[in-house]
Coordinates of C-alpha atoms and ligand atoms in Angstrom, one line a residue:
M25 CA 0.0 0.0 0.0
P26 CA 1.5 3.4 -0.9
T27 CA 2.1 5.8 1.9
P28 CA -0.3 8.7 1.7
E29 CA 1.4 11.5 0.0
A30 CA 0.8 15.3 0.3
P31 CA -1.3 16.8 -2.5
P32 CA 0.8 18.4 -5.2
P33 CA 1.1 22.2 -4.7
L34 CA -1.3 24.3 -6.7
I35 CA 1.6 25.9 -8.5
G36 CA 4.8 23.8 -8.5
H37 CA 7.6 25.9 -9.8
P38 CA 9.0 28.8 -7.6
L39 CA 9.3 31.0 -10.8
A40 CA 5.6 30.4 -11.5
W41 CA 4.9 31.4 -7.9
S42 CA 6.8 34.7 -8.2
G43 CA 5.2 35.3 -11.6
L44 CA 1.7 34.7 -10.1
I45 CA 2.4 36.9 -7.1
L46 CA 3.8 39.6 -9.4
A47 CA 0.7 39.4 -11.6
I48 CA -1.6 39.5 -8.6
L49 CA 0.3 42.5 -7.2
L50 CA 0.1 44.3 -10.5
G51 CA -3.5 43.4 -10.8
L52 CA -4.3 44.7 -7.4
A53 CA -2.3 47.9 -8.0
G54 CA -4.1 48.3 -11.3
L55 CA -7.4 47.7 -9.6
G56 CA -6.5 50.2 -6.8
L57 CA -5.5 52.8 -9.4
W58 CA -8.5 52.3 -11.5
S59 CA -10.8 52.5 -8.5
Y60 CA -8.9 55.7 -7.3
R61 CA -9.2 57.3 -10.7
D62 CA -12.9 56.3 -10.9
G63 CA -13.4 57.8 -7.4
V64 CA -11.5 60.9 -8.5
A65 CA -13.7 61.1 -11.6
R66 CA -16.8 61.0 -9.5
L67 CA -15.4 63.6 -7.2
G68 CA -14.6 65.7 -10.3
E69 CA -18.2 65.5 -11.4
Q70 CA -19.4 66.6 -7.9
G71 CA -16.8 69.4 -8.1
R72 CA -18.0 70.5 -11.5
N73 CA -21.6 70.7 -10.1
D74 CA -20.3 72.6 -7.1
L75 CA -18.5 75.0 -9.4
D76 CA -21.7 75.5 -11.5
L77 CA -23.7 76.2 -8.4
H78 CA -21.1 78.6 -6.9
I79 CA -20.8 80.5 -10.2
A80 CA -24.5 80.7 -10.4
Y81 CA -24.6 82.0 -6.9
L82 CA -22.0 84.7 -7.5
E83 CA -23.5 85.7 -10.8
G84 CA -26.9 86.0 -9.2
L85 CA -25.4 88.0 -6.4
L86 CA -23.7 90.4 -8.8
A87 CA -26.7 90.5 -11.1
K88 CA -28.9 91.5 -8.2
Y89 CA -26.8 94.6 -7.5
E90 CA -25.7 95.5 -11.0
P91 CA -28.7 97.7 -11.9
L92 CA -28.8 99.3 -8.5
P93 CA -26.4 102.2 -9.2
A94 CA -27.9 102.9 -12.6
L95 CA -31.3 103.1 -10.8
L96 CA -29.9 105.4 -8.1
A97 CA -28.3 107.6 -10.7
T98 CA -31.7 108.5 -12.2
D99 CA -32.7 110.0 -8.9
P100 CA -32.7 113.8 -9.4
R101 CA -31.7 114.3 -5.8
L102 CA -28.3 113.0 -6.6
S103 CA -27.8 115.1 -9.7
D104 CA -29.2 118.1 -8.0
F105 CA -26.8 117.7 -5.2
L106 CA -23.9 117.2 -7.4
R107 CA -24.7 120.2 -9.5
A108 CA -25.1 122.4 -6.4
P109 CA -23.8 120.8 -3.2
G110 CA -26.0 122.0 -0.5
G111 CA -25.4 122.7 3.1
H112 CA -24.9 120.5 6.0
E113 CA -28.5 119.5 6.2
S114 CA -28.9 118.5 2.6
I115 CA -25.7 116.3 2.9
E116 CA -27.1 114.6 6.0
A117 CA -30.4 114.1 4.2
L118 CA -28.5 112.5 1.3
N119 CA -26.5 110.4 3.7
R120 CA -29.6 109.2 5.3
Y121 CA -31.2 108.5 1.9
L122 CA -28.2 106.4 0.8
E123 CA -28.2 104.7 4.2
T124 CA -31.8 103.7 3.7
I125 CA -31.2 102.5 0.2
N126 CA -28.2 100.6 1.4
R127 CA -30.1 98.9 4.1
I128 CA -33.0 98.0 1.9
S129 CA -30.8 96.6 -0.8
D130 CA -28.6 94.8 1.8
A131 CA -25.5 96.2 0.1
A132 CA -22.3 96.8 2.0
D133 CA -22.0 100.5 1.2
T134 CA -23.6 102.9 -1.1
Y135 CA -22.0 106.2 -1.7
L136 CA -21.9 109.2 -4.1
M137 CA -18.7 110.6 -5.6
D138 CA -18.3 113.9 -7.3
A139 CA -16.5 114.4 -10.6
E140 CA -13.2 114.6 -8.7
G141 CA -13.6 111.3 -7.1
L142 CA -14.4 112.7 -3.7
T143 CA -17.0 110.9 -1.7
I144 CA -19.6 113.5 -0.8
A145 CA -22.3 111.2 0.7
A146 CA -22.2 107.7 2.0
S147 CA -24.4 105.2 3.7
N148 CA -21.8 104.6 6.3
W149 CA -21.6 108.3 7.2
Q150 CA -22.3 107.4 10.8
T151 CA -19.7 104.7 11.2
E152 CA -16.2 105.0 12.7
R153 CA -14.5 105.1 9.3
P154 CA -17.0 106.8 7.0
F155 CA -16.2 107.2 3.3
V156 CA -17.4 110.7 3.3
G157 CA -14.5 113.1 2.4
R158 CA -12.3 110.4 1.0
N159 CA -11.2 110.4 -2.6
F160 CA -11.3 107.2 -4.6
S161 CA -10.5 108.6 -7.9
F162 CA -7.8 106.0 -8.3
R163 CA -10.3 103.3 -8.5
P164 CA -10.9 102.0 -12.0
Y165 CA -14.6 101.8 -11.4
F166 CA -14.7 105.6 -10.9
R167 CA -12.9 106.2 -14.1
D168 CA -15.2 103.8 -15.9
A169 CA -18.3 105.5 -14.6
M170 CA -16.9 108.9 -15.4
D171 CA -16.5 107.6 -18.9
G172 CA -20.2 107.0 -18.9
Q173 CA -20.0 103.2 -18.4
L174 CA -21.0 100.9 -15.6
G175 CA -17.9 100.5 -13.5
R176 CA -17.2 97.1 -12.0
Y177 CA -14.3 96.3 -9.7
F178 CA -13.3 94.0 -7.0
A179 CA -10.9 95.3 -4.3
L180 CA -9.9 95.2 -0.7
G181 CA -11.4 98.3 0.8
N182 CA -8.9 100.9 1.5
T183 CA -10.8 102.4 4.4
S184 CA -12.8 99.4 5.6
G185 CA -10.2 96.7 5.0
Q186 CA -13.1 94.6 3.7
R187 CA -13.3 92.9 0.4
G188 CA -15.9 94.3 -1.8
Y189 CA -17.3 94.3 -5.2
Y190 CA -18.0 97.7 -6.6
F191 CA -20.6 98.8 -9.1
A192 CA -20.4 102.4 -10.2
Y193 CA -22.6 104.4 -12.5
P194 CA -22.4 108.0 -13.7
V195 CA -24.9 110.6 -12.6
M196 CA -25.5 112.3 -15.9
E197 CA -26.9 115.6 -16.7
A198 CA -27.0 116.9 -20.2
G199 CA -24.7 114.2 -21.4
Q200 CA -22.1 115.1 -18.8
A201 CA -21.1 113.0 -15.9
L202 CA -21.5 115.0 -12.7
G203 CA -20.2 112.3 -10.5
A204 CA -20.8 108.6 -9.8
V205 CA -22.9 106.6 -7.5
V206 CA -21.3 103.5 -6.2
V207 CA -22.8 100.3 -4.6
K208 CA -20.3 98.1 -2.8
I209 CA -21.3 94.6 -2.0
D210 CA -19.8 92.2 0.5
I211 CA -19.1 88.8 -1.2
G212 CA -17.5 87.3 1.8
E213 CA -20.9 85.8 2.5
A214 CA -20.1 83.3 -0.2
E215 CA -17.2 81.9 1.8
R216 CA -19.4 81.2 4.8
R217 CA -22.0 79.5 2.6
W218 CA -19.5 77.3 0.9
A219 CA -17.3 76.3 3.8
K220 CA -16.9 72.5 4.0
P221 CA -14.1 70.6 5.6
D222 CA -13.2 68.4 2.6
R223 CA -13.4 71.2 0.1
I224 CA -11.6 74.4 -0.5
L225 CA -13.2 77.0 -2.7
L226 CA -11.2 79.8 -4.3
V227 CA -12.1 82.7 -6.5
T228 CA -9.2 84.4 -8.4
D229 CA -9.1 87.6 -10.3
P230 CA -7.7 87.9 -13.8
D231 CA -4.2 88.2 -12.3
G232 CA -4.6 84.9 -10.5
V233 CA -4.9 86.5 -7.0
V234 CA -7.2 84.6 -4.6
F235 CA -9.6 87.0 -3.2
L236 CA -12.2 84.6 -2.0
A237 CA -11.2 81.4 -0.2
T238 CA -13.1 79.2 2.3
R239 CA -9.7 78.9 4.1
P240 CA -8.6 82.3 5.3
E241 CA -4.9 81.5 4.9
F242 CA -5.4 81.1 1.2
R243 CA -6.7 84.7 0.8
F244 CA -4.6 87.2 -1.2
R245 CA -2.2 84.6 -2.3
T246 CA -1.6 83.7 -5.9
L247 CA -2.1 80.5 -7.8
H248 CA 1.1 80.9 -9.6
P249 CA 4.1 83.1 -8.8
L250 CA 3.5 86.6 -10.2
A251 CA 5.8 88.4 -12.5
S252 CA 7.3 91.4 -10.7
E253 CA 6.0 93.8 -13.3
R254 CA 2.5 92.6 -12.7
R255 CA 2.9 92.5 -9.0
G256 CA 4.0 96.2 -9.2
R257 CA 1.0 97.1 -11.2
I258 CA -1.3 95.5 -8.7
Q259 CA 0.3 97.2 -5.8
D260 CA 0.1 100.5 -7.7
S261 CA -3.6 100.0 -8.1
H262 CA -4.1 99.7 -4.3
R263 CA -6.4 96.9 -5.1
Y264 CA -5.2 94.6 -2.3
P265 CA -3.4 97.0 0.0
G266 CA -1.2 95.5 2.7
T267 CA -1.1 92.0 1.1
E268 CA 2.0 90.0 0.1
L269 CA 0.5 88.1 -2.8
T270 CA 2.7 85.2 -2.1
P271 CA 2.1 82.1 -4.3
L272 CA 0.1 79.2 -2.8
G273 CA 2.8 76.7 -3.9
L274 CA 0.5 74.0 -5.1
V275 CA 2.5 71.1 -6.4
P276 CA 0.9 69.4 -9.4
V277 CA 0.9 65.6 -9.1
A278 CA -1.0 64.4 -12.2
A279 CA -3.6 65.6 -14.6
V280 CA -6.9 63.9 -14.3
G281 CA -10.0 64.4 -16.5
T282 CA -11.1 68.0 -16.2
G283 CA -8.6 68.9 -13.5
E284 CA -5.4 68.0 -11.9
L285 CA -4.2 66.4 -8.7
V286 CA -2.2 68.7 -6.5
R287 CA -0.5 68.7 -3.1
L288 CA -1.0 71.7 -0.9
D289 CA 2.0 71.4 1.3
P290 CA 5.2 70.2 -0.4
E291 CA 7.0 70.2 2.9
R292 CA 4.8 67.3 4.3
P293 CA 5.7 63.7 3.2
W294 CA 3.3 62.4 0.6
W295 CA 1.8 59.7 2.8
R296 CA 0.8 62.3 5.4
E297 CA -1.1 64.3 2.9
W298 CA -3.2 62.9 0.1
P299 CA -3.5 64.8 -3.1
W300 CA -6.4 67.2 -3.8
L301 CA -8.3 67.5 -7.0
L302 CA -8.2 71.0 -8.4
Q303 CA -10.8 72.0 -10.9
S304 CA -11.4 75.5 -12.2
R305 CA -14.1 77.2 -14.2
P306 CA -14.2 80.8 -15.6
M307 CA -16.8 83.3 -14.6
P308 CA -16.7 85.6 -17.6
T309 CA -19.2 88.1 -16.3
A310 CA -16.8 89.2 -13.7
G311 CA -13.6 88.0 -15.4
W312 CA -12.9 85.6 -12.5
Q313 CA -11.9 82.0 -12.2
V314 CA -13.7 79.9 -9.6
H315 CA -11.6 76.9 -8.3
E316 CA -12.4 74.0 -6.1
L317 CA -10.0 71.7 -4.3
I318 CA -11.5 68.4 -3.2
Q319 CA -9.8 66.0 -0.9
T320 CA -9.3 62.6 -2.6
Q321 CA -9.0 60.7 0.7
D322 CA -12.4 59.1 0.3
A323 CA -11.5 57.9 -3.2
I324 CA -8.3 56.5 -1.8
R325 CA -10.2 54.9 1.1
D326 CA -12.7 53.4 -1.3
S327 CA -10.0 52.0 -3.6
L328 CA -8.1 50.6 -0.6
K329 CA -11.4 48.9 0.5
L330 CA -11.8 47.5 -3.0
V331 CA -8.2 46.2 -3.0
L332 CA -8.8 44.6 0.4
L333 CA -12.0 43.1 -0.9
A334 CA -10.2 41.8 -3.9
I335 CA -7.5 40.3 -1.7
A336 CA -10.1 38.7 0.5
L337 CA -11.8 37.3 -2.7
L338 CA -8.6 36.1 -4.1
T339 CA -7.7 34.4 -0.8
T340 CA -11.1 32.8 -0.7
L341 CA -10.7 31.6 -4.3
F342 CA -7.2 30.4 -3.5
L343 CA -8.5 28.5 -0.5
I344 CA -11.4 27.0 -2.4
A345 CA -9.0 26.0 -5.2
A346 CA -6.6 24.5 -2.6
L347 CA -9.5 22.7 -0.9
R348 CA -10.8 21.4 -4.2
R349 CA -7.4 20.2 -5.1
Q350 CA -7.0 18.5 -1.8
H351 CA -10.4 16.9 -2.2
Q352 CA -9.6 15.8 -5.8
H353 CA -6.2 14.5 -4.6
G354 CA -7.9 12.6 -1.8
R355 CA -10.4 11.1 -4.3
R356 CA -7.6 10.2 -6.7
L357 CA -5.6 8.5 -3.8
Q358 CA -8.8 6.7 -2.8
S359 CA -9.5 5.4 -6.3
E360 CA -5.8 4.5 -6.7
F361 CA -5.9 2.7 -3.5
A362 CA -9.1 0.9 -4.5
E363 CA -7.5 0.0 -7.9
Q364 CA -4.4 -1.3 -6.1
T365 CA -6.5 -3.3 -3.7
R366 CA -8.5 -4.7 -6.5
A367 CA -5.4 -5.6 -8.5
A368 CA -3.9 -7.2 -5.3
L369 CA -7.1 -9.1 -4.7
E370 CA -7.2 -10.2 -8.3
R371 CA -3.5 -11.3 -8.1
S372 CA -4.0 -13.2 -4.9
N373 CA -7.2 -14.7 -6.4
L374 CA -5.3 -15.9 -9.4
E375 CA -2.5 -17.2 -7.2
L376 CA -5.1 -18.9 -5.0
E377 CA -6.8 -20.4 -8.1
A378 CA -3.5 -21.6 -9.4
R379 CA -2.6 -23.1 -6.0
V380 CA -6.0 -24.7 -5.8
A381 CA -5.7 -26.1 -9.3
S382 CA -2.2 -27.5 -8.5
R383 CA -3.4 -28.9 -5.2
T384 CA -6.4 -30.3 -6.9
T385 CA -4.2 -32.0 -9.4
E386 CA -2.0 -33.2 -6.6
L387 CA -5.0 -34.4 -4.7
T388 CA -6.5 -36.1 -7.8
R389 CA -3.2 -37.8 -8.3
S390 CA -2.8 -38.9 -4.7
N391 CA -6.5 -39.9 -4.7
Q392 CA -5.8 -42.0 -7.7
R393 CA -2.8 -43.4 -5.9
L394 CA -4.9 -44.1 -2.9
R395 CA -7.6 -45.7 -5.0
D396 CA -4.9 -47.8 -6.7
E397 CA -3.5 -48.7 -3.3
I398 CA -6.9 -49.6 -1.9
E399 CA -7.6 -51.7 -5.0
E400 CA -4.2 -53.4 -4.4
R401 CA -5.0 -54.0 -0.8
R402 CA -8.4 -55.3 -1.7
R403 CA -6.8 -57.7 -4.1
A404 CA -4.2 -58.6 -1.5
E405 CA -6.9 -59.1 1.1
Q406 CA -8.8 -61.2 -1.3
A407 CA -5.7 -63.3 -2.0
L408 CA -5.1 -63.5 1.8
R409 CA -8.6 -64.5 2.4
E410 CA -8.4 -67.2 -0.2
T411 CA -5.1 -68.3 1.2
Q412 CA -6.6 -68.3 4.7
Q413 CA -9.5 -70.3 3.5
A414 CA -7.1 -72.7 1.9
L415 CA -5.1 -72.8 5.1
I416 CA -8.2 -73.3 7.2
Q417 CA -9.0 -76.2 5.0
S418 CA -5.6 -77.7 5.3
A419 CA -5.6 -77.0 9.0
K420 CA -8.9 -78.9 9.2
L421 CA -7.3 -81.7 7.3
A422 CA -4.3 -81.7 9.6
T423 CA -6.6 -81.7 12.6
L424 CA -8.5 -84.5 10.9
G425 CA -5.3 -86.4 10.5
Q426 CA -4.5 -85.9 14.2
L427 CA -7.9 -86.9 15.1
S428 CA -8.1 -89.9 12.9
A429 CA -6.3 -92.1 15.4
G430 CA -8.6 -91.0 18.2
I431 CA -11.6 -91.5 15.9
N432 CA -10.4 -94.8 14.9
H433 CA -10.1 -95.8 18.6
E434 CA -13.5 -94.1 19.3
L435 CA -15.3 -96.0 16.5
N436 CA -13.5 -99.3 17.2
Q437 CA -14.4 -99.3 20.8
P438 CA -18.2 -99.0 20.2
L439 CA -18.0 -101.4 17.3
A440 CA -16.3 -104.0 19.5
A441 CA -19.0 -103.3 22.2
I442 CA -21.8 -103.6 19.7
R443 CA -20.4 -106.9 18.5
A444 CA -20.1 -108.1 22.0
Y445 CA -23.7 -106.9 22.8
A446 CA -25.0 -108.6 19.6
D447 CA -23.2 -111.9 20.4
N448 CA -24.4 -111.8 23.9
G449 CA -27.9 -110.9 22.7
L450 CA -28.0 -113.9 20.4
L451 CA -27.0 -116.2 23.3
L452 CA -29.6 -114.5 25.5
L453 CA -32.3 -114.9 22.8
A454 CA -31.4 -118.5 22.5
K455 CA -31.9 -118.8 26.2
G456 CA -35.2 -117.0 25.9
R457 CA -34.0 -114.1 28.2
L458 CA -35.8 -111.5 26.2
E459 CA -35.5 -108.8 28.8
D460 CA -31.7 -109.0 28.7
V461 CA -31.9 -109.1 24.9
E462 CA -33.8 -105.9 25.0
T463 CA -31.3 -104.3 27.3
N464 CA -28.4 -105.4 25.0
L465 CA -30.3 -104.0 21.9
G466 CA -30.8 -100.7 23.8
Q467 CA -27.0 -100.5 24.5
I468 CA -26.4 -101.2 20.8
L469 CA -28.7 -98.5 19.9
E470 CA -26.9 -96.0 22.2
L471 CA -23.5 -97.0 20.8
T472 CA -24.6 -96.5 17.2
E473 CA -26.0 -93.1 18.1
R474 CA -22.6 -92.2 19.6
M475 CA -20.9 -93.4 16.4
A476 CA -23.3 -91.4 14.3
K477 CA -22.3 -88.3 16.3
I478 CA -18.7 -88.8 15.7
G479 CA -19.5 -89.2 12.0
A480 CA -21.4 -86.0 12.1
Q481 CA -18.4 -84.2 13.7
L482 CA -16.1 -85.4 11.0
K483 CA -18.5 -84.3 8.3
L484 CA -18.1 -80.8 9.5
F485 CA -14.4 -80.9 8.6
A486 CA -15.1 -82.4 5.3
R487 CA -17.0 -79.4 3.8
K488 CA -16.0 -75.8 3.5
T489 CA -17.5 -73.6 6.2
S490 CA -20.0 -71.0 5.5
A491 CA -19.8 -67.9 7.7
E492 CA -23.4 -68.0 8.7
S493 CA -23.9 -67.2 12.4
S494 CA -26.7 -68.3 14.7
D495 CA -27.5 -68.1 18.4
L496 CA -25.7 -71.0 20.0
P497 CA -25.7 -72.4 23.6
L498 CA -22.0 -72.1 24.4
L499 CA -22.0 -75.2 26.7
A500 CA -23.3 -77.5 23.9
V501 CA -20.6 -76.2 21.5
L502 CA -17.9 -76.8 24.1
E503 CA -19.3 -80.3 24.7
G504 CA -19.1 -81.1 21.0
A505 CA -15.5 -79.9 21.0
A506 CA -14.7 -81.9 24.1
R507 CA -16.1 -85.0 22.5
L508 CA -13.8 -84.5 19.5
L509 CA -10.9 -84.1 21.8
A510 CA -11.9 -86.8 24.2
P511 CA -9.2 -89.3 22.9
A512 CA -6.5 -86.6 23.1
L513 CA -7.6 -85.7 26.6
E514 CA -7.5 -89.2 27.6
R515 CA -4.0 -89.7 26.2
C516 CA -2.6 -86.8 28.1
G517 CA -4.4 -87.6 31.2
G518 CA -5.8 -84.1 31.6
T519 CA -9.2 -83.0 32.9
L520 CA -11.5 -80.5 31.4
E521 CA -13.2 -78.2 33.9
P522 CA -15.9 -76.3 32.2
D523 CA -17.4 -73.4 34.2
I524 CA -20.2 -72.2 31.9
P525 CA -23.6 -71.1 33.1
P526 CA -26.2 -73.1 31.1
G527 CA -28.0 -70.0 29.8
I528 CA -25.0 -68.4 28.2
G529 CA -25.4 -68.1 24.4
V530 CA -23.2 -66.7 21.7
R531 CA -23.8 -65.4 18.2
A532 CA -21.4 -67.5 16.1
N533 CA -21.0 -70.1 13.4
D534 CA -21.2 -73.5 15.3
V535 CA -18.6 -75.3 13.2
L536 CA -16.1 -72.5 13.2
L537 CA -16.6 -71.9 17.0
Q538 CA -16.1 -75.6 17.6
Q539 CA -13.0 -75.5 15.5
V540 CA -11.6 -72.6 17.6
L541 CA -12.4 -74.4 20.8
V542 CA -10.9 -77.7 19.5
N543 CA -7.7 -75.7 18.6
L544 CA -7.5 -74.1 22.1
L545 CA -8.2 -77.2 23.9
G546 CA -5.9 -79.3 21.7
N547 CA -3.0 -76.9 22.4
A548 CA -3.8 -77.0 26.1
C549 CA -3.8 -80.8 26.0
Q550 CA -0.4 -80.8 24.4
A551 CA 0.9 -78.2 26.9
I552 CA -0.2 -80.1 30.0
A553 CA 0.9 -83.5 28.8
D554 CA 4.2 -83.5 30.7
R555 CA 3.0 -81.5 33.7
P556 CA 2.4 -82.9 37.1
E557 CA -0.9 -81.1 37.3
R558 CA -3.0 -81.5 34.2
R559 CA -6.1 -79.4 34.2
I560 CA -7.9 -77.3 31.6
R561 CA -10.4 -74.8 32.8
V562 CA -12.9 -73.2 30.5
Q563 CA -14.8 -70.3 32.0
A564 CA -17.5 -68.1 30.4
R565 CA -19.1 -64.9 31.6
R566 CA -21.4 -62.4 30.0
R567 CA -20.1 -58.8 29.9
E568 CA -22.6 -56.5 28.4
A569 CA -23.1 -57.3 24.7
H570 CA -20.3 -59.9 24.7
V571 CA -19.4 -63.2 26.2
I572 CA -15.9 -63.6 27.5
I573 CA -14.6 -67.2 27.3
G574 CA -11.3 -67.9 29.3
V575 CA -9.3 -71.0 28.5
R576 CA -6.6 -71.7 31.1
D577 CA -4.3 -74.6 31.5
T578 CA -1.6 -75.7 33.9
G579 CA 1.0 -76.0 31.2
P580 CA 4.3 -74.1 31.0
G581 CA 2.6 -71.0 29.7
I582 CA 3.7 -68.7 26.9
P583 CA 6.9 -66.6 27.2
E584 CA 6.3 -62.9 27.1
A585 CA 8.3 -62.5 23.9
N586 CA 6.1 -65.0 22.1
R587 CA 2.7 -63.7 23.2
D588 CA 2.1 -61.8 20.0
L589 CA 4.1 -64.1 17.7
I590 CA 1.9 -67.1 18.4
F591 CA -0.9 -65.6 16.4
E592 CA 1.4 -65.3 13.3
P593 CA 0.7 -68.0 10.7
F594 CA 3.3 -70.8 10.8
F595 CA 4.7 -69.8 14.2
T596 CA 5.2 -72.9 16.2
T597 CA 7.5 -74.1 19.0
K598 CA 6.6 -77.6 18.4
A599 CA 8.8 -80.3 16.7
A600 CA 8.4 -80.8 13.0
G601 CA 5.4 -82.9 12.2
E602 CA 3.7 -82.0 15.5
G603 CA 2.5 -78.6 14.6
L604 CA 1.9 -76.4 11.6
G605 CA 1.8 -73.1 13.5
L606 CA -1.6 -72.3 11.9
G607 CA -4.1 -73.1 14.7
L608 CA -4.0 -69.8 16.6
A609 CA -3.7 -67.7 13.4
I610 CA -6.8 -69.3 12.0
S611 CA -8.7 -69.2 15.3
A612 CA -7.9 -65.5 15.8
R613 CA -9.1 -64.8 12.3
I614 CA -12.3 -66.8 12.8
A615 CA -13.0 -64.9 16.1
T616 CA -12.5 -61.5 14.4
D617 CA -14.8 -62.6 11.5
M618 CA -17.5 -63.5 13.9
G619 CA -17.3 -60.0 15.5
G620 CA -15.1 -61.1 18.4
A621 CA -11.4 -61.4 19.3
L622 CA -8.9 -63.9 20.5
V623 CA -5.9 -62.8 22.7
A624 CA -3.3 -64.4 25.0
L625 CA -3.3 -62.8 28.4
P626 CA -0.3 -62.6 30.6
S627 CA -0.5 -65.3 33.2
E628 CA 1.9 -66.7 35.9
T629 CA 0.5 -70.2 35.9
G630 CA 0.1 -71.7 32.5
A631 CA -1.3 -70.2 29.4
C632 CA -4.4 -68.1 29.4
F633 CA -6.4 -67.3 26.3
E634 CA -9.4 -65.0 26.2
L635 CA -12.0 -65.5 23.4
T636 CA -14.6 -62.7 23.1
L637 CA -17.8 -63.3 21.1
P638 CA -21.0 -61.4 20.6
A639 CA -23.5 -62.5 23.2
A640 CA -26.9 -64.1 22.2
D641 CA -30.1 -64.3 24.2
L642 CA -31.1 -67.9 24.0
Q643 CA -34.8 -68.8 23.6
P644 CA -35.8 -70.9 26.7
Ligands
ADP968 P1 0.8 -75.5 16.6 O1 0.0 -75.9 17.7 O2 0.6 -76.2 15.4 O3 2.2 -75.1 17.0 P2 -0.7 -73.1 17.1 O4 -0.9 -71.9 16.3 O5 -1.8 -73.8 17.6 O6 0.2 -74.0 16.2 O7 0.2 -72.7 18.3 C1 1.3 -71.9 18.1 C2 2.2 -72.0 19.3 O8 1.7 -71.4 20.4 C3 2.6 -73.3 19.7 O9 3.7 -73.9 19.0 C4 3.0 -73.1 21.2 O10 4.3 -72.8 21.3 C5 2.1 -72.0 21.6 N1 1.0 -72.5 22.4 C6 -0.3 -72.6 21.9 N2 -1.1 -72.9 22.9 C7 -0.3 -73.1 24.0 C8 -0.6 -73.5 25.4 N3 -1.8 -73.8 25.8 N4 0.5 -73.6 26.2 C9 1.7 -73.2 25.8 N5 2.0 -72.9 24.6 C10 1.0 -72.8 23.7

């Protein structure tokens, strides 16, 4: 299984990274700049609106007062007075008149000048610094009026020290200007109306001198440095008495749209003071220029916000992309793992199948071998069985041979007795002793029966045994065997001691069982032949589903080493001609075939054989 690896970086090469970062920075800078310019453009639009409004206001203000002097000039009181200046009372009356007019029109000052430029009546006649008695012939508006025109002029009042706009109109009589009536208006009101913290409003005269400014420190300064000749001319005109007319020192930064960005204070570092947007518009009716400076801090703040927003957006996008990549990488790893697992499973499956196939082949082969072996065994067994059958047959014949002498004796004896009984019977018959004849005949009958039994026994050995089993009374079978062995027993002088309860029955083939018993008893006879004590004890007991038959003798017994060997075919300790060494082998085989067993038990006195057979419940 592969170790889980980290997802590949979004951008692998460091150069690509720096390129991307550079591109992002450039993009952000571009975005910031674009946003700033856009903000400045919007400010410019606002500024232009402001300028339009202010110009309209100023023009309205001037237009309001412009006809006033001409109207006053038509008043005959003025021309009369100029023609023949009256006494003190008429001057006062005129002063009061002008004062009234001035108050009603809301002008700053209204006054009347004679042809020499001397002020002969004024609305401010009662103030601390009245115009009355002062000569303003140097003022251009006076000269214009005396030339028969409407005089217009802006100046800083020589007497009042206040800025004012002057309208002057000649008082005519018979085509001759007797003097001029002047209306001075205060335009400082505009500064108060326009004052705003983020804007500076300036109005400059044709020489570029700021005479209106919403910031007092800007007043009577110039937009651009003045040539000395021009400065001298302005000073000569007493237009702005007591002023230095120093330049404002605006530093241009960049031109934008309809204006330009400027810095107000070149001494301050640029990051402490953001540029201002300067826009100007002419006001031809008065020959002025109206300017507005707007702080661009808001535009900068907006563009910074936009840049920050873009950074946040980019970061979010980057994070989403990284997460997506991580997710995709995880899924790829998962599918790779699944693929590997599937391949590994397939491999191991194939291996397993191959192993199973080879094992199957091996098994089939070994199965075949086993089958062959079984077949061989079966055949060997068959051969063995056949051999055994043959051996049994020969053993029977051998036994028959052994028995023949005994049988001979057994048959001869009754035959001799029968003959004696018959001879004797004939004699008795001749003597007419019929009762004794009958007794003799009875004896003969008994003897022939006994002979017939012996014959029957021998018949058993003559034919091949069938393995059919039946329920047999054990005692009867033992008696049959004992009868067959009676001559042998007699010869060896031994006694048979049966200890078999009469009811005990076994499930066995009678002939074969008898043969086994004959074998065991025959061996015992031979064993005890030379012993001082010659007894053979046959004991039978029922143990559950079996009957255990013990055959013990008082012979020399069987040495430990021979105990298993004696059941081997052809094992014998007897002299040649006396034993074939088949008896026990055949007997053990017969016992096994009948569902029992034959074993030799260890014993200290003589031999002890134990024959086990299936028990049978005898019918009473
Ligand atoms: P055989 O009697 O022809 O030798 P058996 O198979 O009947 O063949 O017996 C094998 C051997 O077992 C005998 O040679 C003998 O040594 C031993 N044997 C059998 N029965 C007895 C017994 N009752 N006492 C001592 N030895 C015995």
